[in-house]
Each structure stands twice: as structure tokens, then as C-alpha cells.
CSV table of C-alpha atoms in Angstrom, one decimal:
chain,number,residue,atom,x,y,z
A,23,UNK,CA,37.6,97.6,-67.0
A,24,UNK,CA,40.5,95.4,-65.6
A,25,UNK,CA,43.2,95.9,-63.3
A,26,UNK,CA,46.8,94.0,-63.4
A,27,UNK,CA,50.1,94.6,-62.1
A,28,UNK,CA,52.9,92.5,-61.1
A,29,UNK,CA,51.1,90.9,-58.2
A,30,UNK,CA,47.5,90.7,-59.9
A,31,UNK,CA,46.5,89.1,-63.0
A,32,UNK,CA,42.9,89.9,-63.6
A,33,UNK,CA,39.4,90.9,-62.8
A,34,UNK,CA,36.0,90.4,-64.4
A,35,UNK,CA,32.1,91.6,-64.1
A,36,UNK,CA,32.8,95.0,-63.1
A,37,UNK,CA,29.9,96.7,-61.0
A,38,UNK,CA,30.1,100.4,-60.5
A,39,UNK,CA,30.1,101.7,-56.8
A,40,UNK,CA,30.3,105.5,-55.6
A,41,UNK,CA,32.6,105.2,-52.5
A,42,UNK,CA,34.8,102.7,-50.5
A,43,UNK,CA,34.2,104.5,-47.3
A,44,UNK,CA,31.2,102.0,-46.6
A,45,UNK,CA,32.8,99.2,-48.4
A,46,UNK,CA,32.0,95.9,-46.4
A,47,UNK,CA,35.0,93.5,-46.3
A,48,UNK,CA,34.9,89.9,-45.2
A,49,UNK,CA,38.2,88.5,-44.1
A,50,UNK,CA,38.0,84.5,-44.5
A,51,UNK,CA,41.7,84.1,-43.6
A,52,UNK,CA,42.6,81.8,-40.6
A,53,UNK,CA,42.8,84.0,-37.0
A,54,UNK,CA,46.7,83.4,-37.2
A,55,UNK,CA,47.4,85.1,-40.3
A,56,UNK,CA,44.2,87.7,-40.5
A,57,UNK,CA,45.3,90.6,-38.6
A,58,UNK,CA,47.6,92.6,-40.6
A,59,UNK,CA,45.1,92.7,-43.5
A,60,UNK,CA,42.3,93.3,-41.4
A,61,UNK,CA,44.2,96.5,-39.8
A,62,UNK,CA,45.4,97.5,-43.4
A,63,UNK,CA,41.9,97.6,-44.7
A,64,UNK,CA,40.5,99.5,-41.9
A,65,UNK,CA,42.8,101.8,-42.0
A,66,UNK,CA,41.8,102.6,-45.5
A,67,UNK,CA,38.6,103.4,-44.4
A,68,UNK,CA,37.0,99.8,-45.1
A,69,UNK,CA,34.5,97.8,-42.5
A,70,UNK,CA,36.2,94.8,-42.0
A,71,UNK,CA,34.7,91.5,-40.5
A,72,UNK,CA,37.0,88.5,-39.5
A,73,UNK,CA,35.1,85.7,-40.1
A,74,UNK,CA,37.6,82.5,-40.6
A,75,UNK,CA,36.5,80.1,-42.8
A,76,UNK,CA,39.8,77.7,-42.1
A,77,UNK,CA,41.4,76.9,-38.8
A,78,UNK,CA,44.7,75.3,-38.6
A,79,UNK,CA,45.0,72.2,-36.3
A,80,UNK,CA,48.0,70.5,-35.5
A,81,UNK,CA,48.5,67.0,-36.9
A,82,UNK,CA,50.1,64.4,-35.1
A,83,UNK,CA,54.0,63.8,-36.5
A,84,UNK,CA,54.5,60.2,-37.8
A,85,UNK,CA,57.1,57.9,-38.3
A,86,UNK,CA,57.0,58.5,-41.9
A,87,UNK,CA,57.3,62.4,-41.3
A,88,UNK,CA,60.5,61.8,-39.1
A,89,UNK,CA,62.1,59.5,-41.8
A,90,UNK,CA,61.5,62.2,-44.3
A,91,UNK,CA,63.0,64.9,-42.1
A,92,UNK,CA,66.2,62.4,-41.4
A,93,UNK,CA,66.3,61.6,-45.3
A,94,UNK,CA,66.5,65.3,-45.9
A,95,UNK,CA,69.0,66.3,-43.2
A,96,UNK,CA,71.3,63.4,-44.7
A,97,UNK,CA,71.3,65.5,-48.0
A,98,UNK,CA,68.8,63.4,-50.1
A,99,UNK,CA,66.8,66.1,-51.2
A,100,UNK,CA,68.0,69.2,-53.8
A,101,UNK,CA,65.4,71.8,-52.2
A,102,UNK,CA,62.6,72.1,-49.3
A,103,UNK,CA,59.8,74.0,-50.1
A,104,UNK,CA,57.7,75.8,-47.0
A,105,UNK,CA,54.4,77.0,-48.2
A,106,UNK,CA,53.1,78.9,-45.0
A,107,UNK,CA,54.3,80.0,-41.7
A,108,UNK,CA,52.7,77.6,-39.8
A,109,UNK,CA,54.3,74.7,-41.9
A,110,UNK,CA,57.6,76.4,-41.3
A,111,UNK,CA,57.0,76.8,-37.5
A,112,UNK,CA,56.2,73.4,-37.3
A,113,UNK,CA,58.9,72.0,-39.4
A,114,UNK,CA,61.6,74.3,-37.8
A,115,UNK,CA,60.5,72.6,-34.3
A,116,UNK,CA,61.2,68.7,-35.2
A,117,UNK,CA,64.5,69.7,-37.5
A,118,UNK,CA,65.6,71.6,-34.2
A,119,UNK,CA,64.9,68.4,-32.1
A,120,UNK,CA,66.8,66.2,-34.7
A,121,UNK,CA,69.6,68.5,-34.6
A,122,UNK,CA,69.8,68.3,-30.6
A,123,UNK,CA,69.4,64.6,-31.0
A,124,UNK,CA,72.5,64.3,-33.6
A,125,UNK,CA,74.6,66.7,-31.5
A,126,UNK,CA,73.6,64.8,-28.3
A,127,UNK,CA,74.8,61.3,-30.2
A,128,UNK,CA,78.2,63.1,-31.2
A,129,UNK,CA,78.9,64.4,-27.9
A,130,UNK,CA,78.7,61.1,-26.2
A,131,UNK,CA,80.7,59.4,-29.0
A,132,UNK,CA,83.4,61.8,-28.4
A,133,UNK,CA,83.3,61.4,-24.8
A,134,UNK,CA,83.0,65.1,-24.0
A,135,UNK,CA,81.0,64.7,-20.8
A,136,UNK,CA,77.6,64.8,-22.2
A,137,UNK,CA,74.8,64.4,-19.6
A,138,UNK,CA,71.4,63.7,-20.4
A,139,UNK,CA,69.1,66.7,-19.8
A,140,UNK,CA,72.2,69.0,-19.4
A,141,UNK,CA,74.3,70.5,-22.1
A,142,UNK,CA,72.2,70.0,-25.1
A,143,UNK,CA,70.7,73.3,-24.9
A,144,UNK,CA,74.3,75.0,-23.9
A,145,UNK,CA,76.0,73.3,-26.8
A,146,UNK,CA,73.4,73.5,-29.4
A,147,UNK,CA,74.9,74.8,-33.0
A,148,UNK,CA,72.9,76.8,-35.2
A,149,UNK,CA,70.9,75.0,-37.7
A,150,UNK,CA,72.7,74.2,-41.2
A,151,UNK,CA,70.5,73.5,-44.1
A,152,UNK,CA,71.4,70.4,-46.0
A,153,UNK,CA,69.7,71.9,-49.4
A,154,UNK,CA,68.2,75.0,-50.8
A,155,UNK,CA,65.3,76.5,-48.2
A,156,UNK,CA,62.6,78.2,-50.4
A,157,UNK,CA,59.6,80.0,-48.5
A,158,UNK,CA,56.5,80.8,-50.2
A,159,UNK,CA,55.7,84.3,-49.0
A,160,UNK,CA,57.2,87.0,-46.8
A,161,UNK,CA,55.5,85.8,-43.6
A,162,UNK,CA,56.7,82.0,-43.9
A,163,UNK,CA,60.3,83.8,-44.7
A,164,UNK,CA,60.1,85.8,-41.3
A,165,UNK,CA,59.6,82.5,-39.2
A,166,UNK,CA,62.6,81.1,-41.1
A,167,UNK,CA,64.6,84.1,-40.6
A,168,UNK,CA,63.5,84.6,-37.0
A,169,UNK,CA,65.6,82.1,-35.7
A,170,UNK,CA,68.8,82.7,-37.7
A,171,UNK,CA,72.1,83.6,-36.0
A,172,UNK,CA,75.5,85.0,-37.4
A,173,UNK,CA,76.5,81.3,-37.4
A,174,UNK,CA,73.6,80.0,-39.0
A,175,UNK,CA,74.4,78.1,-42.2
A,176,UNK,CA,71.2,78.8,-44.4
A,177,UNK,CA,69.9,81.4,-46.7
A,178,UNK,CA,66.1,81.6,-47.1
A,179,UNK,CA,65.0,82.2,-50.7
A,180,UNK,CA,62.0,83.3,-52.1
A,181,UNK,CA,60.4,83.6,-55.4
A,182,UNK,CA,59.7,86.9,-57.1
A,183,UNK,CA,55.8,86.2,-57.0
A,184,UNK,CA,54.5,83.6,-54.7
A,185,UNK,CA,52.6,81.3,-57.1
A,186,UNK,CA,53.5,78.4,-59.1
A,187,UNK,CA,54.9,80.2,-62.0
A,188,UNK,CA,56.9,82.6,-59.6
A,189,UNK,CA,58.4,79.3,-58.1
A,190,UNK,CA,59.0,77.4,-61.3
A,191,UNK,CA,61.2,80.4,-62.5
A,192,UNK,CA,63.6,80.1,-59.8
A,193,UNK,CA,66.9,78.7,-60.7
A,194,UNK,CA,66.9,76.3,-57.8
A,195,UNK,CA,63.6,74.9,-59.0
A,196,UNK,CA,64.0,75.4,-62.9
A,197,UNK,CA,67.4,73.1,-62.4
A,198,UNK,CA,65.6,70.1,-61.2
A,199,UNK,CA,65.5,67.2,-63.3
A,200,UNK,CA,64.7,63.7,-63.4
A,201,UNK,CA,66.1,61.6,-60.2
A,202,UNK,CA,66.1,65.0,-58.3
A,203,UNK,CA,64.1,64.9,-54.9
A,204,UNK,CA,61.8,67.8,-53.6
A,205,UNK,CA,60.5,68.1,-50.1
A,206,UNK,CA,57.7,70.1,-49.4
A,207,UNK,CA,56.6,71.3,-45.9
A,208,UNK,CA,52.7,72.3,-46.1
A,209,UNK,CA,49.4,71.8,-44.5
A,210,UNK,CA,46.9,68.8,-45.3
A,211,UNK,CA,45.0,69.5,-48.6
A,212,UNK,CA,46.7,72.8,-49.2
A,213,UNK,CA,48.1,74.0,-52.7
A,214,UNK,CA,50.0,71.5,-54.8
A,215,UNK,CA,52.5,73.9,-55.8
A,216,UNK,CA,54.9,72.7,-58.4
A,217,UNK,CA,53.8,69.3,-58.1
A,218,UNK,CA,52.4,68.4,-61.3
A,219,UNK,CA,54.8,70.3,-63.6
A,220,UNK,CA,58.3,68.9,-61.6
A,221,UNK,CA,56.6,65.3,-61.5
A,222,UNK,CA,55.9,65.4,-65.6
A,223,UNK,CA,60.2,66.3,-65.4
A,224,UNK,CA,60.7,63.0,-63.5
A,225,UNK,CA,61.4,64.8,-60.2
A,226,UNK,CA,60.6,63.0,-57.1
A,227,UNK,CA,58.2,65.1,-54.6
A,228,UNK,CA,57.6,64.1,-51.0
A,229,UNK,CA,55.7,65.9,-48.7
A,230,UNK,CA,54.9,66.5,-44.9
A,231,UNK,CA,51.7,67.7,-43.7
A,232,UNK,CA,52.2,69.4,-40.3
A,233,UNK,CA,48.8,70.7,-39.8
A,234,UNK,CA,45.2,70.2,-41.4
A,235,UNK,CA,42.8,72.9,-42.3
A,236,UNK,CA,39.0,72.5,-40.9
A,237,UNK,CA,36.1,74.6,-40.7
A,238,UNK,CA,35.7,76.8,-37.6
A,239,UNK,CA,32.5,75.3,-35.5
A,240,UNK,CA,31.0,78.6,-35.1
A,241,UNK,CA,31.4,79.6,-39.0
A,242,UNK,CA,27.9,79.3,-39.8
A,243,UNK,CA,26.6,81.1,-36.7
A,244,UNK,CA,29.3,83.9,-37.2
A,245,UNK,CA,27.6,84.5,-40.7
A,246,UNK,CA,24.4,84.2,-39.5
A,247,UNK,CA,25.0,86.8,-37.0
A,248,UNK,CA,26.3,89.0,-39.3
A,249,UNK,CA,23.8,88.9,-42.0
A,250,UNK,CA,20.6,89.9,-40.1
A,251,UNK,CA,21.8,93.4,-39.3
A,252,UNK,CA,23.5,93.7,-42.9
A,253,UNK,CA,20.0,93.0,-44.6
A,254,UNK,CA,18.3,95.4,-42.4
A,255,UNK,CA,20.7,98.1,-43.8
A,256,UNK,CA,20.5,97.1,-47.3
A,257,UNK,CA,16.5,97.0,-47.1
A,258,UNK,CA,16.7,100.7,-45.6
A,259,UNK,CA,19.2,101.6,-48.2
A,260,UNK,CA,16.7,100.3,-50.9
A,261,UNK,CA,13.8,102.4,-49.5
A,262,UNK,CA,15.8,105.6,-50.1
A,263,UNK,CA,17.2,104.3,-53.5
A,264,UNK,CA,20.4,103.7,-52.7
A,265,UNK,CA,22.2,100.7,-54.4
A,266,UNK,CA,23.9,98.7,-51.7
A,267,UNK,CA,27.5,98.1,-52.1
A,268,UNK,CA,28.4,94.3,-52.6
A,269,UNK,CA,30.5,93.0,-49.8
A,270,UNK,CA,33.9,91.8,-50.6
A,271,UNK,CA,35.2,88.3,-49.6
A,272,UNK,CA,38.9,87.8,-49.2
A,273,UNK,CA,39.4,83.9,-49.9
A,274,UNK,CA,43.2,82.4,-50.0
A,275,UNK,CA,42.4,78.9,-50.6
A,276,UNK,CA,40.1,76.3,-52.4
A,277,UNK,CA,38.9,74.7,-49.2
A,278,UNK,CA,38.1,78.1,-47.6
A,279,UNK,CA,35.9,79.2,-50.6
A,280,UNK,CA,34.3,75.6,-50.4
A,281,UNK,CA,33.5,76.2,-46.7
A,282,UNK,CA,32.1,79.8,-47.5
A,283,UNK,CA,30.0,78.3,-50.5
A,284,UNK,CA,28.5,75.8,-48.1
A,285,UNK,CA,27.6,78.3,-45.3
A,286,UNK,CA,26.1,80.7,-47.6
A,287,UNK,CA,24.0,78.0,-49.7
A,288,UNK,CA,22.9,76.5,-46.3
A,289,UNK,CA,21.6,79.7,-44.9
A,290,UNK,CA,20.2,80.7,-48.3
A,291,UNK,CA,18.1,77.3,-48.2
A,292,UNK,CA,16.7,77.4,-44.9
A,293,UNK,CA,15.6,80.9,-45.0
A,294,UNK,CA,15.7,83.9,-42.4
A,295,UNK,CA,13.0,82.6,-40.2
A,296,UNK,CA,15.8,80.4,-38.5
A,297,UNK,CA,18.1,83.1,-38.3
A,298,UNK,CA,16.3,85.8,-36.4
A,299,UNK,CA,13.0,86.3,-34.8
A,300,UNK,CA,12.7,89.7,-36.4
A,301,UNK,CA,10.1,90.5,-38.8
A,302,UNK,CA,12.5,90.0,-42.0
A,303,UNK,CA,11.4,87.0,-44.1
A,304,UNK,CA,10.4,89.5,-47.0
A,305,UNK,CA,14.3,89.8,-47.6
A,306,UNK,CA,16.1,87.0,-49.1
A,307,UNK,CA,19.5,85.8,-47.7
A,308,UNK,CA,22.4,86.6,-49.9
A,309,UNK,CA,23.5,84.2,-52.5
A,310,UNK,CA,27.2,83.6,-53.9
A,311,UNK,CA,26.6,86.1,-56.5
A,312,UNK,CA,25.6,88.9,-54.3
A,313,UNK,CA,29.2,89.5,-53.1
A,314,UNK,CA,32.5,90.1,-54.8
A,315,UNK,CA,35.4,88.0,-54.3
A,316,UNK,CA,39.5,88.7,-54.0
A,317,UNK,CA,41.1,85.5,-54.6
A,318,UNK,CA,44.5,84.1,-54.8
A,319,UNK,CA,45.8,82.5,-58.0
A,320,UNK,CA,44.7,80.7,-60.9
A,321,UNK,CA,43.0,77.7,-59.5
A,322,UNK,CA,40.8,79.6,-57.4
A,323,UNK,CA,40.1,82.3,-59.7
A,324,UNK,CA,38.9,79.5,-61.8
A,325,UNK,CA,36.6,78.0,-59.1
A,326,UNK,CA,34.9,81.2,-58.9
A,327,UNK,CA,34.8,82.2,-62.5
A,328,UNK,CA,33.2,79.0,-63.2
A,329,UNK,CA,29.9,80.1,-61.0
A,330,UNK,CA,30.2,83.4,-62.7
A,331,UNK,CA,31.1,85.2,-59.9
A,332,UNK,CA,32.5,88.9,-59.6
A,333,UNK,CA,36.3,88.5,-58.8
A,334,UNK,CA,39.6,90.0,-58.5
A,335,UNK,CA,42.4,87.9,-59.0
A,336,UNK,CA,45.7,88.5,-57.1
A,337,UNK,CA,49.1,86.7,-56.9
A,338,UNK,CA,50.0,87.2,-53.3
A,339,UNK,CA,48.4,88.2,-50.2
A,340,UNK,CA,50.1,91.3,-49.4
A,341,UNK,CA,47.8,93.8,-47.5
A,342,UNK,CA,48.9,96.4,-50.2
A,343,UNK,CA,48.3,94.1,-53.1
A,344,UNK,CA,44.7,93.3,-51.9
A,345,UNK,CA,44.0,96.7,-51.4
A,346,UNK,CA,45.3,97.9,-54.4
A,347,UNK,CA,43.5,95.6,-56.3
A,348,UNK,CA,39.9,96.5,-54.6
A,349,UNK,CA,40.9,100.3,-55.3
A,350,UNK,CA,41.6,99.5,-58.9
A,351,UNK,CA,38.3,99.2,-60.3
A,352,UNK,CA,34.7,99.0,-59.0
A,353,UNK,CA,33.2,95.2,-58.5
């Protein structure tokens, strides 16, 4: 049985489970973005463990980054795509800085009594976007809308579905042609939304990576600490002929899945002796196939499908979408 909605496209390898009340869900989203989903799933009766597989670290803004921002402000790009809340916050801070610098220069040119260190904040005008602003996802749009005022001269646009297909269907993207330019605010190593399709049309794409994704230093220790009591519980369930439920792992990026894969494989290879002093060596650590997965988008679905893992594919990370996918059928 498969499940689909406008926000989710496929699932595979269904395995029956009797109840969601004791379902374990591992939320691998970064700490900054995990809380709403965790609360939503807990309210639905699930046991949720926050186990981030990514931590977001700011990158030093380079001269090339500032050059791209100035070119954007000069109107050289037809559209700006912002792929995450972190990218939005980082880009906005530089946009505001450059706007204040520009207003300060104009104040000096017009000799209106500008004094360095004073008057900038007081005379700061609302930001005016020189191109279309396109936010990928509700959380990203919320960051951009938070600073808007009645005099702010921009509108935050969003695709109906926050994936490559949804972006390409937007008139502002669909109309781009050879010679046009697109700027992307993103994280280093993040999803390459639109890039291949638009470059094939001759559209020039520049990007600014405001932050990078790294594995949290305590990720493996956190996994090991969680694993030992889970295996003890599963062993008890087996003695009373209860089939343990597969823990569900929510993964939103290829990098996060790679980190998860490396940890699960490393712990499985080293065995339980190094995890705990308890007499549990007869129980093998879990393999990747001992989990089910909720994954975002086609690329990530292909990654888990290649390893013949059970998964649901969703097209956005709204808590309601993820819960509906899990509730739709049994993995």
C-alpha cells in the first residue's frame, strides 16, 4: 500500500505495525529547526528523540560574497532564491548593512548633517528588493516577512510545493531564459535547487553559502546512549512474542543521511562491547535496514532506495505533512 498527497509522492516496503502509541521517531533535523516537528509528533503520541545529524556553522563572509550582494542590489539579477531560514537571516543582515552604508553615503553627498555613528539607524529606510524574492518553505518566508513594514518594498514569493518541480513552475522562474541571472542564498553543500535545469537554458546562477553543515561532535555518543536501552527493550519484547516496531528516522538532506549512515555502520561494526558494560553482547546493534525513513524529495528518496531501505518520501517538512505520511500506512 502506498500513500500520496500533494505534499508527498511515494513510499515503499510496507511492514505492518499494530499501533503508533509506542512508535519511536528520531528527528535528525538541526537543533535550530527541530522543535516544531518534535512537539507535533509528541502530541500525536509518538516517542520522539532529537538526534541532530547536522549543526549549522556560520561562514566568514568573503569579498566575493559582498561583490555578489552589491551586484544584486544594483539590479543585475532577475530573482533571488533563499533556500533556508538560516540563509535568510544571514543574507538579511548583510543586505541591511549594505543598505545603511548606501544611505550614509547619500547623506554625505547631500550634506544633510550625517555624523558617523549617528543618524544611520534613525534615517534607515525600509529595504527595497531589486529583484523577485523567492523563499523555499514557510519558515524561510517567515524570516523575510518578520522585518517587513508598511513601507517595505518587496514581496516574498513561495512555490506551491517547496521542491525543484514547484520552483520551476513559478512564473518568475519559468520565464528565465539565456542571459538572465539568478542569485541563491544557501548553505555550503546544500540542495542544488534549479541549477541543472536553468543552466541548461543558459541562465547564469551565482550563489552565496552563508553557513556550512557539519556533523555534531556528540552525534555518535548520543546514538550509542540511545541504542542500549532500546535494544534491551526490544529483547524483552521478543521474549514475549511482540514484534518490535521499526524506529522511524526523519532525514531532510543527503548530508544528514550520510552522517547517519556513517554512525549506524560504525556502531554496528564495533559491536556492543564498546557501547556498554551491560551483558548484552548477544544482541546485535541495529543496521540501517532496521529503521524506516521519512525523507525529503526525490534525490534523498533515491539514496535510501538504492540501499533497499523502507521509506516515505515527502515534498515538504511541515509537521502535518510528516505525521500524515507516517499515519497513512505502516512501514
